[in-house]
Coordinates of C-alpha atoms in Angstrom, one line a residue:
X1 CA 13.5 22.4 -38.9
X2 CA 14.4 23.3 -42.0
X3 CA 13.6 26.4 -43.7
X4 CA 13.0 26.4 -47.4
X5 CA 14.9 28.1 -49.6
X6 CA 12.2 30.5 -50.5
X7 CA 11.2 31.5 -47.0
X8 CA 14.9 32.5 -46.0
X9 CA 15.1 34.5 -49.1
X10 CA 11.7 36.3 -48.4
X11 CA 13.2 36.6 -44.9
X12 CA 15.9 38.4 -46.1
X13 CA 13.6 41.4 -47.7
X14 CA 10.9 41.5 -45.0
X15 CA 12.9 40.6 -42.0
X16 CA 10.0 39.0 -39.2
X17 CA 7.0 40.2 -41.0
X18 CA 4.3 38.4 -40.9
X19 CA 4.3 35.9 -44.1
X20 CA 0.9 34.5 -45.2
X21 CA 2.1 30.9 -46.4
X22 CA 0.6 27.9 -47.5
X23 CA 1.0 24.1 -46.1
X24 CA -0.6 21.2 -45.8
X25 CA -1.6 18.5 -43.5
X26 CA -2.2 14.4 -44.0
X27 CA -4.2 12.2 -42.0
X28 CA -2.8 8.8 -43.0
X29 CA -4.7 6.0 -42.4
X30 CA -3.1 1.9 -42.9
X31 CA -5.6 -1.0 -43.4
X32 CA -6.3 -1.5 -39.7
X33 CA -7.8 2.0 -39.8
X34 CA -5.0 3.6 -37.4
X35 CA -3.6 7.0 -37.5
X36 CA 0.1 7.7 -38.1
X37 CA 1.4 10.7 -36.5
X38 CA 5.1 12.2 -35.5
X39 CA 6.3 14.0 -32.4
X40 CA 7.1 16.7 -33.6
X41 CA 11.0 17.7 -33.0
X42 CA 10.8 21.6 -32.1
X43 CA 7.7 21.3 -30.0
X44 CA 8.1 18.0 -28.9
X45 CA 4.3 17.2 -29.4
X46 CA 2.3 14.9 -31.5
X47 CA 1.0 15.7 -35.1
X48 CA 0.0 14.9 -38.0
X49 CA 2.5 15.0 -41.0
X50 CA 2.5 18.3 -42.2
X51 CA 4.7 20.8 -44.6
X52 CA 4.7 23.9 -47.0
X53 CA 4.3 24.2 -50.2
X54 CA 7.0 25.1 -52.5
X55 CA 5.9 28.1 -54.9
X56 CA 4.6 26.4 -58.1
X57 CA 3.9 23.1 -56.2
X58 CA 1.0 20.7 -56.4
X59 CA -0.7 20.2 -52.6
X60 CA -1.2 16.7 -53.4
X61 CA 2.3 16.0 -54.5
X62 CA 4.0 18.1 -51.2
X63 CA 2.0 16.1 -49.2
X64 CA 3.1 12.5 -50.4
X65 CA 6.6 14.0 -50.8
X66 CA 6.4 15.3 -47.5
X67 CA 4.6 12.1 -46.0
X68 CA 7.6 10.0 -47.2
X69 CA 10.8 12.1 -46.5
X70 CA 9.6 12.6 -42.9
X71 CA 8.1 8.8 -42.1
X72 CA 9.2 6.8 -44.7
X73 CA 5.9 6.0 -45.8
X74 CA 4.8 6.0 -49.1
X75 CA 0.9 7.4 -49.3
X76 CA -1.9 7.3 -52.1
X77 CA -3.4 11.0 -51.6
X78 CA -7.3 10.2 -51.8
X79 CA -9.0 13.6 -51.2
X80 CA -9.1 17.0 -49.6
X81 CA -10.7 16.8 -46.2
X82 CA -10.7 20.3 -45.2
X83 CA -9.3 23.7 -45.8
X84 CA -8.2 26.1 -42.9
X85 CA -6.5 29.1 -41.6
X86 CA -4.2 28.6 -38.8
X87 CA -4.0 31.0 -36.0
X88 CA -0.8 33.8 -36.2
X89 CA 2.6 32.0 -35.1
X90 CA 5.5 33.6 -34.0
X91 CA 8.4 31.7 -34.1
X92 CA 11.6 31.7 -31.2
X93 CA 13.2 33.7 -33.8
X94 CA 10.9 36.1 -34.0
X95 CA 9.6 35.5 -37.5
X96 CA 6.0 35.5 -38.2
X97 CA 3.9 33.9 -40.3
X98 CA -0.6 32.3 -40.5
X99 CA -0.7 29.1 -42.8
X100 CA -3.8 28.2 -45.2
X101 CA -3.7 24.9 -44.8
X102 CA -4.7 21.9 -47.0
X103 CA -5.8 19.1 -45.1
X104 CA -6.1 15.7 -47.4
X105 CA -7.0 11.8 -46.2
X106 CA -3.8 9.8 -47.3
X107 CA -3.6 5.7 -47.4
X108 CA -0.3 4.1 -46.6
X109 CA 0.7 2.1 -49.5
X110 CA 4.3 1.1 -48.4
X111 CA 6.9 1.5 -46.6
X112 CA 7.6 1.0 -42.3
X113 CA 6.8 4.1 -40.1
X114 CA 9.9 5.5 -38.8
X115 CA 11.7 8.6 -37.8
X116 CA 13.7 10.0 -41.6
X117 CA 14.6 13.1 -41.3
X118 CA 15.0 15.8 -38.2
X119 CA 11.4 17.1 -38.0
X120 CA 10.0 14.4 -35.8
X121 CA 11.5 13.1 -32.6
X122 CA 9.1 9.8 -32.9
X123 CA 6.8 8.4 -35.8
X124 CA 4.1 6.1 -35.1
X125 CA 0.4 4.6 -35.5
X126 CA -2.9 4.7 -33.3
X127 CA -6.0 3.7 -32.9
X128 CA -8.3 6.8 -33.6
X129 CA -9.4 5.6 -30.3
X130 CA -6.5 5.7 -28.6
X131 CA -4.5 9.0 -29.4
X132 CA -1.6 10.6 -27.7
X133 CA -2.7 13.0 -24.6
X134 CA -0.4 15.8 -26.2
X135 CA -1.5 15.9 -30.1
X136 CA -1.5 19.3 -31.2
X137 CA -4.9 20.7 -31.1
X138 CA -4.4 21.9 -34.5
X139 CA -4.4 18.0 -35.4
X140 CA -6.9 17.6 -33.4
X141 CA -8.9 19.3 -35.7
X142 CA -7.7 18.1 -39.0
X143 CA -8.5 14.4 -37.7
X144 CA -12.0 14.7 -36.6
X145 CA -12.9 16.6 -39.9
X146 CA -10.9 13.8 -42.0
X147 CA -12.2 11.0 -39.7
X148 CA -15.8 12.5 -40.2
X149 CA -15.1 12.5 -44.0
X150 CA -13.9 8.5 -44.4
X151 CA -16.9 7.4 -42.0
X152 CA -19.6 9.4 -44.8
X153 CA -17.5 8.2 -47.9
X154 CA -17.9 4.9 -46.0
X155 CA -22.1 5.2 -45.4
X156 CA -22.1 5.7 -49.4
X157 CA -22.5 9.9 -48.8
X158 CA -20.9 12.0 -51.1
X159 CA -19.5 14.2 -48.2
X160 CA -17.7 17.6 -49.2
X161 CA -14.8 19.0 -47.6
X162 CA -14.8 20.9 -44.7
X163 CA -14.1 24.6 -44.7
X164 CA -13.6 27.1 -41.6
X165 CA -16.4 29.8 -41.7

């Protein structure tokens, strides 16, 4: 994976000190209503697309630049589904680091799902119904809230996004 610029820098001050960083996560649906996901290349696990923010970056933006340069997928970002904080990771390296994370409902506008860069092993969509056994449970999460979200915007319900107490 690579680090951003930013992060190595930081690294270089504050060694593997816990860094409180900011990402966010897409649940991208097409027209049939599946979910597109990647397995993940240093856990080896299915996810939803997900990145950080670069400082002075727009969430919505990452996420569609993120969304593309990892699927080749081209999203329209329709709205924030949830806000979270992750549990504390620690990294092989030793480097530490809890994510606030920014969890928005995306719709594929173009493009073919495949693997584009070195983050994901596999790219591909499912059936809600039909998701991989291994999916991170930290995806888990972000689809049920976002899945929860489309089925009330669908009954005509102004639903509001969903935020970790």
């Amino acid at each position: 994976m690579p680090v951003p610029d930013f992060i190595r820098d930081l690294r270089a001050r504050v060694g593997t000190d816990p860094l409180w960083l900011s990402g966010v996560s897409a649940v991208v649906l097409d027209d049939a209503g599946r979910v597109l996901l990647g397995r993940r290349a240093d856990t080896g696990r299915w996810a939803v697309v997900s990145g950080v923010l670069e400082p002075g970056e727009e969430p919505a933006v990452a996420l569609a630049r993120e969304v593309l340069e990892e699927t080749g997928v081209t999203v329209e970002v329709l709205a924030l589904t949830a806000v979270s904080v992750t549990d504390p990771l620690t990294y092989p390296n030793g480097d530490r680091a809890q994510y606030l994370d920014l969890c928005f409902w995306c719709r594929a506008v173009e493009g073919e799902a495949h693997v584009a860069d070195d983050e994901s092993l596999a790219v591909a969509w499912f059936a809600p119904d039909d998701l991989p056994s291994d999916l991170t449970p930290t995806s888990v999460q972000r689809l049920a809230r976002t899945l929860a979200f489309v089925e009330a915007s669908g009954r005509g319900e102004a639903p509001s996004p969903w935020f970790a107490r």
